[in-house]
Amino acid sequence: MVDFSCIPADTRTASAGYPAPVSTTARGTSSDLPQFDRVAAIYQTGEYLSFGPLLERCRFWFIPELAASRRALILGDGDGRFLARLLAAAPGLHAHAVDASPAMLRRLRARVTRAGAAARLTTTSADIRTFRPPARGFSGACDLVASHFFFDCLTPGETDALVTRLRPHLAPGTAWVVSEFEISGAGPLRAAVCRFIIAGLYAAFRVLTGLRVCQIPPWRESLMRAGFVRMASRSHLGGLLVSELWQLQQATAFSPS
């Protein structure tokens, strides 16, 4: 489980006081699936040229609090920089990484292998919009979900549906760590700059990958409806980037809507 007690006080939110390597492929993807294979080879370079190390800083921010996790579901981690760092920090963790891009998954597996943690990794190539965790050995066993710069590829309906599908597979107290772009609330000028940058990123990824989504969904509302409470939040780059840590409450009645 996640050790919330060591979260720095300045990152906690007001709600923090509340209670052998395998690779599989899931079929059934649709024709509008973004083609991230096209950018796999340049993904890290493009990220560094655009934002330097700041996106990595977002991904890595809460790793110290995740070191006691035992079973993680990693959604769309791209080339695996976060997952390799997480597995190194959490020696008892087994991770199941899901990504629609086989090329990204190959890079992720190679990075994890170089880190000496391949035996604790399972990967699935699947359209996350229809992915369901395998029932055998998974139901209620997951205590960590990670989604870094991932919700911004989904519509509001897809985000809600994903959280609803995953909810029965999560143990009480499960942590969900999120990194995402957002519109800063620190004044209209800063918000306008954030909107301009995010619109530019969406336009670029539409050209490069065919991504049809053009706005970040209200993912916090989806997590709250499923019984998650935000435990900590950290903004970066003037509010354009955010890292957040959420926790599924120990006793939460949940009825999919």
PDB file of C-alpha atoms in Angstrom:
ATOM      1  CA  MET A   1       0.000   0.000   0.000  1.00  0.00           C
ATOM      2  CA  VAL A   2       0.933   3.637  -0.350  1.00  0.00           C
ATOM      3  CA  ASP A   3       2.594   5.421   2.551  1.00  0.00           C
ATOM      4  CA  PHE A   4       0.718   8.717   2.665  1.00  0.00           C
ATOM      5  CA  SER A   5       2.354   9.755   5.930  1.00  0.00           C
ATOM      6  CA  CYS A   6       5.572  10.791   4.175  1.00  0.00           C
ATOM      7  CA  ILE A   7       3.901  13.146   1.681  1.00  0.00           C
ATOM      8  CA  PRO A   8       5.326  16.649   2.215  1.00  0.00           C
ATOM      9  CA  ALA A   9       2.808  18.900   3.931  1.00  0.00           C
ATOM     10  CA  ASP A  10       2.899  21.457   1.128  1.00  0.00           C
ATOM     11  CA  THR A  11       1.635  18.913  -1.411  1.00  0.00           C
ATOM     12  CA  ARG A  12      -1.249  17.518   0.644  1.00  0.00           C
ATOM     13  CA  THR A  13      -4.793  18.543  -0.168  1.00  0.00           C
ATOM     14  CA  ALA A  14      -7.508  19.422   2.256  1.00  0.00           C
ATOM     15  CA  SER A  15      -8.999  15.930   1.862  1.00  0.00           C
ATOM     16  CA  ALA A  16      -5.827  14.090   2.923  1.00  0.00           C
ATOM     17  CA  GLY A  17      -7.169  13.449   6.403  1.00  0.00           C
ATOM     18  CA  TYR A  18      -9.881  11.079   5.097  1.00  0.00           C
ATOM     19  CA  PRO A  19      -9.844   7.801   5.819  1.00  0.00           C
ATOM     20  CA  ALA A  20       8.207 -14.267 -15.650  1.00  0.00           C
ATOM     21  CA  PRO A  21       7.563 -11.400 -18.140  1.00  0.00           C
ATOM     22  CA  VAL A  22       4.414 -11.838 -20.181  1.00  0.00           C
ATOM     23  CA  SER A  23       3.146  -9.993 -23.248  1.00  0.00           C
ATOM     24  CA  THR A  24      -0.400 -10.268 -24.567  1.00  0.00           C
ATOM     25  CA  THR A  25      -2.464  -8.547 -27.217  1.00  0.00           C
ATOM     26  CA  ALA A  26      -6.136  -7.663 -26.870  1.00  0.00           C
ATOM     27  CA  ARG A  27      -8.008  -7.367 -30.140  1.00  0.00           C
ATOM     28  CA  GLY A  28     -11.059  -5.391 -31.066  1.00  0.00           C
ATOM     29  CA  THR A  29      -9.517  -1.949 -31.537  1.00  0.00           C
ATOM     30  CA  SER A  30     -11.399   0.609 -33.592  1.00  0.00           C
ATOM     31  CA  SER A  31     -10.305   2.502 -36.667  1.00  0.00           C
ATOM     32  CA  ASP A  32     -10.074   5.843 -34.804  1.00  0.00           C
ATOM     33  CA  LEU A  33      -7.367   4.592 -32.438  1.00  0.00           C
ATOM     34  CA  PRO A  34      -4.466   7.091 -32.348  1.00  0.00           C
ATOM     35  CA  GLN A  35      -1.289   5.696 -33.909  1.00  0.00           C
ATOM     36  CA  PHE A  36       1.377   6.368 -31.286  1.00  0.00           C
ATOM     37  CA  ASP A  37       3.667   3.885 -33.037  1.00  0.00           C
ATOM     38  CA  ARG A  38       4.446   6.774 -35.393  1.00  0.00           C
ATOM     39  CA  VAL A  39       6.076   8.819 -32.614  1.00  0.00           C
ATOM     40  CA  ALA A  40       7.588   6.066 -30.446  1.00  0.00           C
ATOM     41  CA  ALA A  41      11.116   6.566 -31.788  1.00  0.00           C
ATOM     42  CA  ILE A  42      11.090  10.329 -31.184  1.00  0.00           C
ATOM     43  CA  TYR A  43       8.829  10.478 -28.120  1.00  0.00           C
ATOM     44  CA  GLN A  44      11.490  11.134 -25.489  1.00  0.00           C
ATOM     45  CA  THR A  45      13.461  13.538 -27.679  1.00  0.00           C
ATOM     46  CA  GLY A  46      10.353  15.509 -28.590  1.00  0.00           C
ATOM     47  CA  GLU A  47       9.329  15.698 -24.959  1.00  0.00           C
ATOM     48  CA  TYR A  48      12.727  17.021 -23.869  1.00  0.00           C
ATOM     49  CA  LEU A  49      12.780  19.593 -26.680  1.00  0.00           C
ATOM     50  CA  SER A  50       9.313  20.813 -25.671  1.00  0.00           C
ATOM     51  CA  PHE A  51       9.396  20.714 -21.878  1.00  0.00           C
ATOM     52  CA  GLY A  52      12.863  19.645 -20.809  1.00  0.00           C
ATOM     53  CA  PRO A  53      12.711  17.362 -17.737  1.00  0.00           C
ATOM     54  CA  LEU A  54       9.430  18.785 -16.431  1.00  0.00           C
ATOM     55  CA  LEU A  55       7.120  15.992 -17.621  1.00  0.00           C
ATOM     56  CA  GLU A  56       9.464  13.445 -16.048  1.00  0.00           C
ATOM     57  CA  ARG A  57       9.413  15.456 -12.841  1.00  0.00           C
ATOM     58  CA  CYS A  58       5.613  15.192 -12.842  1.00  0.00           C
ATOM     59  CA  ARG A  59       5.686  11.430 -13.428  1.00  0.00           C
ATOM     60  CA  PHE A  60       8.299  10.790 -10.762  1.00  0.00           C
ATOM     61  CA  TRP A  61       6.975  13.181  -8.108  1.00  0.00           C
ATOM     62  CA  PHE A  62       5.101  10.662  -5.950  1.00  0.00           C
ATOM     63  CA  ILE A  63       7.268   7.577  -6.527  1.00  0.00           C
ATOM     64  CA  PRO A  64       8.668   7.647  -2.959  1.00  0.00           C
ATOM     65  CA  GLU A  65       5.113   7.268  -1.630  1.00  0.00           C
ATOM     66  CA  LEU A  66       4.467   4.264  -3.919  1.00  0.00           C
ATOM     67  CA  ALA A  67       7.401   2.081  -2.828  1.00  0.00           C
ATOM     68  CA  ALA A  68       5.257  -0.273  -0.732  1.00  0.00           C
ATOM     69  CA  SER A  69       2.828  -1.042  -3.575  1.00  0.00           C
ATOM     70  CA  ARG A  70       2.449  -4.694  -4.531  1.00  0.00           C
ATOM     71  CA  ARG A  71       0.456  -4.819  -7.755  1.00  0.00           C
ATOM     72  CA  ALA A  72       0.133  -1.976 -10.229  1.00  0.00           C
ATOM     73  CA  LEU A  73      -1.868  -1.307 -13.369  1.00  0.00           C
ATOM     74  CA  ILE A  74       0.066   1.115 -15.582  1.00  0.00           C
ATOM     75  CA  LEU A  75      -1.992   2.862 -18.259  1.00  0.00           C
ATOM     76  CA  GLY A  76      -0.297   4.329 -21.330  1.00  0.00           C
ATOM     77  CA  ASP A  77       3.174   4.854 -19.852  1.00  0.00           C
ATOM     78  CA  GLY A  78       4.729   5.372 -23.275  1.00  0.00           C
ATOM     79  CA  ASP A  79       8.389   4.388 -23.347  1.00  0.00           C
ATOM     80  CA  GLY A  80       8.419   3.202 -19.732  1.00  0.00           C
ATOM     81  CA  ARG A  81      10.543   5.806 -17.962  1.00  0.00           C
ATOM     82  CA  PHE A  82       8.094   6.036 -15.062  1.00  0.00           C
ATOM     83  CA  LEU A  83       7.603   2.281 -14.761  1.00  0.00           C
ATOM     84  CA  ALA A  84      11.322   1.473 -14.757  1.00  0.00           C
ATOM     85  CA  ARG A  85      11.885   4.047 -12.003  1.00  0.00           C
ATOM     86  CA  LEU A  86       8.889   2.744 -10.028  1.00  0.00           C
ATOM     87  CA  LEU A  87       9.995  -0.899 -10.208  1.00  0.00           C
ATOM     88  CA  ALA A  88      13.445   0.096  -8.988  1.00  0.00           C
ATOM     89  CA  ALA A  89      11.925   1.936  -6.016  1.00  0.00           C
ATOM     90  CA  ALA A  90       9.389  -0.809  -5.215  1.00  0.00           C
ATOM     91  CA  PRO A  91      11.181  -4.189  -5.160  1.00  0.00           C
ATOM     92  CA  GLY A  92       8.022  -6.070  -4.179  1.00  0.00           C
ATOM     93  CA  LEU A  93       5.907  -4.653  -6.989  1.00  0.00           C
ATOM     94  CA  HIS A  94       4.540  -6.549  -9.989  1.00  0.00           C
ATOM     95  CA  ALA A  95       3.202  -4.343 -12.782  1.00  0.00           C
ATOM     96  CA  HIS A  96       0.762  -4.863 -15.649  1.00  0.00           C
ATOM     97  CA  ALA A  97       1.367  -2.229 -18.340  1.00  0.00           C
ATOM     98  CA  VAL A  98      -1.325  -1.566 -20.950  1.00  0.00           C
ATOM     99  CA  ASP A  99      -0.779   0.503 -24.083  1.00  0.00           C
ATOM    100  CA  ALA A 100      -2.398   0.663 -27.509  1.00  0.00           C
ATOM    101  CA  SER A 101       1.009   1.119 -29.164  1.00  0.00           C
ATOM    102  CA  PRO A 102       3.086  -2.054 -29.659  1.00  0.00           C
ATOM    103  CA  ALA A 103       6.122   0.106 -30.454  1.00  0.00           C
ATOM    104  CA  MET A 104       5.801   1.948 -27.146  1.00  0.00           C
ATOM    105  CA  LEU A 105       5.415  -1.336 -25.291  1.00  0.00           C
ATOM    106  CA  ARG A 106       8.577  -2.696 -26.902  1.00  0.00           C
ATOM    107  CA  ARG A 107      10.478   0.328 -25.649  1.00  0.00           C
ATOM    108  CA  LEU A 108       8.893  -0.023 -22.221  1.00  0.00           C
ATOM    109  CA  ARG A 109       9.854  -3.710 -21.961  1.00  0.00           C
ATOM    110  CA  ALA A 110      13.409  -2.973 -23.098  1.00  0.00           C
ATOM    111  CA  ARG A 111      13.790  -0.226 -20.503  1.00  0.00           C
ATOM    112  CA  VAL A 112      12.410  -2.402 -17.704  1.00  0.00           C
ATOM    113  CA  THR A 113      14.658  -5.268 -18.799  1.00  0.00           C
ATOM    114  CA  ARG A 114      17.714  -3.008 -18.637  1.00  0.00           C
ATOM    115  CA  ALA A 115      16.635  -2.092 -15.104  1.00  0.00           C
ATOM    116  CA  GLY A 116      16.652  -5.800 -14.182  1.00  0.00           C
ATOM    117  CA  ALA A 117      12.920  -5.965 -13.437  1.00  0.00           C
ATOM    118  CA  ALA A 118      11.552  -7.877 -16.442  1.00  0.00           C
ATOM    119  CA  ALA A 119      10.372 -10.772 -14.272  1.00  0.00           C
ATOM    120  CA  ARG A 120       7.958  -8.413 -12.508  1.00  0.00           C
ATOM    121  CA  LEU A 121       6.340  -7.082 -15.669  1.00  0.00           C
ATOM    122  CA  THR A 122       3.320  -8.124 -17.728  1.00  0.00           C
ATOM    123  CA  THR A 123       2.305  -6.126 -20.795  1.00  0.00           C
ATOM    124  CA  THR A 124      -0.858  -5.993 -22.855  1.00  0.00           C
ATOM    125  CA  SER A 125      -1.273  -4.219 -26.179  1.00  0.00           C
ATOM    126  CA  ALA A 126      -4.900  -3.067 -26.203  1.00  0.00           C
ATOM    127  CA  ASP A 127      -7.255  -0.209 -26.888  1.00  0.00           C
ATOM    128  CA  ILE A 128      -7.590   1.095 -23.340  1.00  0.00           C
ATOM    129  CA  ARG A 129     -11.101   2.313 -24.153  1.00  0.00           C
ATOM    130  CA  THR A 130     -12.282  -1.305 -24.188  1.00  0.00           C
ATOM    131  CA  PHE A 131      -9.627  -2.985 -22.017  1.00  0.00           C
ATOM    132  CA  ARG A 132     -10.746  -5.102 -19.077  1.00  0.00           C
ATOM    133  CA  PRO A 133      -8.213  -6.531 -16.601  1.00  0.00           C
ATOM    134  CA  PRO A 134      -8.088 -10.343 -16.688  1.00  0.00           C
ATOM    135  CA  ALA A 135     -10.392 -11.843 -14.075  1.00  0.00           C
ATOM    136  CA  ARG A 136      -7.936 -14.553 -13.050  1.00  0.00           C
ATOM    137  CA  GLY A 137      -5.724 -13.353 -10.231  1.00  0.00           C
ATOM    138  CA  PHE A 138      -6.593  -9.700 -10.734  1.00  0.00           C
ATOM    139  CA  SER A 139      -9.980  -8.931  -9.213  1.00  0.00           C
ATOM    140  CA  GLY A 140      -9.572  -6.803  -6.099  1.00  0.00           C
ATOM    141  CA  ALA A 141      -5.813  -7.345  -6.074  1.00  0.00           C
ATOM    142  CA  CYS A 142      -4.528  -4.114  -7.622  1.00  0.00           C
ATOM    143  CA  ASP A 143      -3.360  -1.484  -5.124  1.00  0.00           C
ATOM    144  CA  LEU A 144      -1.914   1.088  -7.541  1.00  0.00           C
ATOM    145  CA  VAL A 145      -3.025   2.622 -10.837  1.00  0.00           C
ATOM    146  CA  ALA A 146      -0.796   5.057 -12.735  1.00  0.00           C
ATOM    147  CA  SER A 147      -1.880   7.230 -15.656  1.00  0.00           C
ATOM    148  CA  HIS A 148       0.591   9.900 -16.729  1.00  0.00           C
ATOM    149  CA  PHE A 149      -0.449  12.285 -19.521  1.00  0.00           C
ATOM    150  CA  PHE A 150      -3.017   9.683 -20.465  1.00  0.00           C
ATOM    151  CA  PHE A 151      -6.491  11.025 -19.634  1.00  0.00           C
ATOM    152  CA  ASP A 152      -5.893  13.776 -22.192  1.00  0.00           C
ATOM    153  CA  CYS A 153      -6.266  11.129 -24.926  1.00  0.00           C
ATOM    154  CA  LEU A 154      -9.808  10.207 -23.804  1.00  0.00           C
ATOM    155  CA  THR A 155     -13.225  11.815 -24.063  1.00  0.00           C
ATOM    156  CA  PRO A 156     -15.243  12.446 -20.886  1.00  0.00           C
ATOM    157  CA  GLY A 157     -17.410   9.411 -21.611  1.00  0.00           C
ATOM    158  CA  GLU A 158     -14.393   7.177 -22.229  1.00  0.00           C
ATOM    159  CA  THR A 159     -12.786   8.372 -18.997  1.00  0.00           C
ATOM    160  CA  ASP A 160     -15.905   7.590 -16.968  1.00  0.00           C
ATOM    161  CA  ALA A 161     -16.282   4.184 -18.604  1.00  0.00           C
ATOM    162  CA  LEU A 162     -12.644   3.273 -17.976  1.00  0.00           C
ATOM    163  CA  VAL A 163     -12.747   4.159 -14.276  1.00  0.00           C
ATOM    164  CA  THR A 164     -16.037   2.261 -13.921  1.00  0.00           C
ATOM    165  CA  ARG A 165     -14.557  -0.873 -15.543  1.00  0.00           C
ATOM    166  CA  LEU A 166     -11.433  -0.779 -13.404  1.00  0.00           C
ATOM    167  CA  ARG A 167     -13.151  -0.050 -10.086  1.00  0.00           C
ATOM    168  CA  PRO A 168     -14.140  -3.685  -9.253  1.00  0.00           C
ATOM    169  CA  HIS A 169     -10.503  -4.780  -9.702  1.00  0.00           C
ATOM    170  CA  LEU A 170      -9.102  -2.357  -7.139  1.00  0.00           C
ATOM    171  CA  ALA A 171      -8.435  -3.129  -3.503  1.00  0.00           C
ATOM    172  CA  PRO A 172      -9.640  -0.769  -0.746  1.00  0.00           C
ATOM    173  CA  GLY A 173      -7.039   1.924  -0.275  1.00  0.00           C
ATOM    174  CA  THR A 174      -5.755   1.680  -3.858  1.00  0.00           C
ATOM    175  CA  ALA A 175      -3.698   4.689  -4.940  1.00  0.00           C
ATOM    176  CA  TRP A 176      -4.194   6.304  -8.339  1.00  0.00           C
ATOM    177  CA  VAL A 177      -1.336   8.578  -9.389  1.00  0.00           C
ATOM    178  CA  VAL A 178      -2.000  11.038 -12.204  1.00  0.00           C
ATOM    179  CA  SER A 179       0.111  13.525 -14.159  1.00  0.00           C
ATOM    180  CA  GLU A 180      -1.730  15.801 -16.527  1.00  0.00           C
ATOM    181  CA  PHE A 181      -1.860  19.113 -18.329  1.00  0.00           C
ATOM    182  CA  GLU A 182      -4.393  21.614 -17.044  1.00  0.00           C
ATOM    183  CA  ILE A 183      -5.596  25.177 -17.332  1.00  0.00           C
ATOM    184  CA  SER A 184      -4.033  27.231 -14.556  1.00  0.00           C
ATOM    185  CA  GLY A 185      -6.410  28.968 -12.168  1.00  0.00           C
ATOM    186  CA  ALA A 186      -3.843  31.668 -11.349  1.00  0.00           C
ATOM    187  CA  GLY A 187      -5.356  34.513 -13.356  1.00  0.00           C
ATOM    188  CA  PRO A 188      -6.791  34.968 -16.864  1.00  0.00           C
ATOM    189  CA  LEU A 189      -3.449  35.643 -18.589  1.00  0.00           C
ATOM    190  CA  ARG A 190      -1.820  32.483 -17.285  1.00  0.00           C
ATOM    191  CA  ALA A 191      -4.966  30.490 -18.116  1.00  0.00           C
ATOM    192  CA  ALA A 192      -4.895  31.861 -21.682  1.00  0.00           C
ATOM    193  CA  VAL A 193      -1.257  30.820 -22.083  1.00  0.00           C
ATOM    194  CA  CYS A 194      -2.093  27.312 -20.832  1.00  0.00           C
ATOM    195  CA  ARG A 195      -5.001  27.037 -23.265  1.00  0.00           C
ATOM    196  CA  PHE A 196      -2.777  28.122 -26.143  1.00  0.00           C
ATOM    197  CA  ILE A 197      -0.070  25.561 -25.309  1.00  0.00           C
ATOM    198  CA  ILE A 198      -2.557  22.719 -24.804  1.00  0.00           C
ATOM    199  CA  ALA A 199      -4.350  23.550 -28.066  1.00  0.00           C
ATOM    200  CA  GLY A 200      -0.998  23.482 -29.861  1.00  0.00           C
ATOM    201  CA  LEU A 201      -0.146  20.078 -28.390  1.00  0.00           C
ATOM    202  CA  TYR A 202      -3.503  18.653 -29.448  1.00  0.00           C
ATOM    203  CA  ALA A 203      -3.026  20.019 -32.964  1.00  0.00           C
ATOM    204  CA  ALA A 204       0.444  18.452 -33.190  1.00  0.00           C
ATOM    205  CA  PHE A 205      -0.715  15.059 -31.976  1.00  0.00           C
ATOM    206  CA  ARG A 206      -3.694  15.139 -34.324  1.00  0.00           C
ATOM    207  CA  VAL A 207      -1.264  15.492 -37.226  1.00  0.00           C
ATOM    208  CA  LEU A 208       1.313  13.017 -35.893  1.00  0.00           C
ATOM    209  CA  THR A 209      -0.963  10.285 -34.515  1.00  0.00           C
ATOM    210  CA  GLY A 210      -4.522  10.982 -35.657  1.00  0.00           C
ATOM    211  CA  LEU A 211      -5.681  11.777 -32.110  1.00  0.00           C
ATOM    212  CA  ARG A 212      -9.227  13.109 -32.365  1.00  0.00           C
ATOM    213  CA  VAL A 213      -9.682  14.291 -28.782  1.00  0.00           C
ATOM    214  CA  CYS A 214      -9.172  18.035 -28.448  1.00  0.00           C
ATOM    215  CA  GLN A 215      -9.749  18.828 -24.779  1.00  0.00           C
ATOM    216  CA  ILE A 216      -8.809  17.374 -21.410  1.00  0.00           C
ATOM    217  CA  PRO A 217     -11.745  15.508 -19.838  1.00  0.00           C
ATOM    218  CA  PRO A 218     -12.931  16.185 -16.259  1.00  0.00           C
ATOM    219  CA  TRP A 219     -11.004  13.178 -14.953  1.00  0.00           C
ATOM    220  CA  ARG A 220     -11.146  14.288 -11.320  1.00  0.00           C
ATOM    221  CA  GLU A 221     -14.928  13.982 -11.361  1.00  0.00           C
ATOM    222  CA  SER A 222     -14.647  10.438 -12.737  1.00  0.00           C
ATOM    223  CA  LEU A 223     -12.295   9.435  -9.919  1.00  0.00           C
ATOM    224  CA  MET A 224     -14.482  11.038  -7.266  1.00  0.00           C
ATOM    225  CA  ARG A 225     -17.594   9.270  -8.539  1.00  0.00           C
ATOM    226  CA  ALA A 226     -15.738   5.954  -8.173  1.00  0.00           C
ATOM    227  CA  GLY A 227     -14.906   6.676  -4.534  1.00  0.00           C
ATOM    228  CA  PHE A 228     -11.425   8.197  -4.822  1.00  0.00           C
ATOM    229  CA  VAL A 229     -10.309  11.124  -2.682  1.00  0.00           C
ATOM    230  CA  ARG A 230      -7.424  13.395  -3.620  1.00  0.00           C
ATOM    231  CA  MET A 231      -4.604  13.069  -1.103  1.00  0.00           C
ATOM    232  CA  ALA A 232      -1.930  15.330  -2.572  1.00  0.00           C
ATOM    233  CA  SER A 233      -1.389  17.672  -5.488  1.00  0.00           C
ATOM    234  CA  ARG A 234       1.627  19.475  -6.912  1.00  0.00           C
ATOM    235  CA  SER A 235       1.577  22.031  -9.733  1.00  0.00           C
ATOM    236  CA  HIS A 236       4.487  22.620 -12.093  1.00  0.00           C
ATOM    237  CA  LEU A 237       5.357  25.166 -14.788  1.00  0.00           C
ATOM    238  CA  GLY A 238       3.027  27.878 -13.564  1.00  0.00           C
ATOM    239  CA  GLY A 239       0.042  25.562 -13.288  1.00  0.00           C
ATOM    240  CA  LEU A 240       0.270  24.013 -16.771  1.00  0.00           C
ATOM    241  CA  LEU A 241       1.289  20.635 -15.309  1.00  0.00           C
ATOM    242  CA  VAL A 242      -0.040  18.834 -12.264  1.00  0.00           C
ATOM    243  CA  SER A 243       0.887  15.680 -10.345  1.00  0.00           C
ATOM    244  CA  GLU A 244      -1.822  14.244  -8.098  1.00  0.00           C
ATOM    245  CA  LEU A 245      -2.196  11.284  -5.770  1.00  0.00           C
ATOM    246  CA  TRP A 246      -5.655   9.866  -5.113  1.00  0.00           C
ATOM    247  CA  GLN A 247      -6.823   7.063  -2.809  1.00  0.00           C
ATOM    248  CA  LEU A 248      -9.816   4.742  -2.982  1.00  0.00           C
ATOM    249  CA  GLN A 249     -11.581   4.975   0.335  1.00  0.00           C
ATOM    250  CA  GLN A 250     -11.522   1.879   2.534  1.00  0.00           C
ATOM    251  CA  ALA A 251     -15.280   1.418   2.609  1.00  0.00           C
ATOM    252  CA  THR A 252     -16.908   2.830  -0.498  1.00  0.00           C
ATOM    253  CA  ALA A 253     -20.245   1.749  -1.878  1.00  0.00           C
ATOM    254  CA  PHE A 254     -20.000   1.747  -5.632  1.00  0.00           C
ATOM    255  CA  SER A 255     -22.709   1.261  -8.181  1.00  0.00           C
ATOM    256  CA  PRO A 256     -21.749   1.743 -11.836  1.00  0.00           C
ATOM    257  CA  SER A 257     -24.024   4.294 -13.474  1.00  0.00           C
TER     258      SER A 257
END
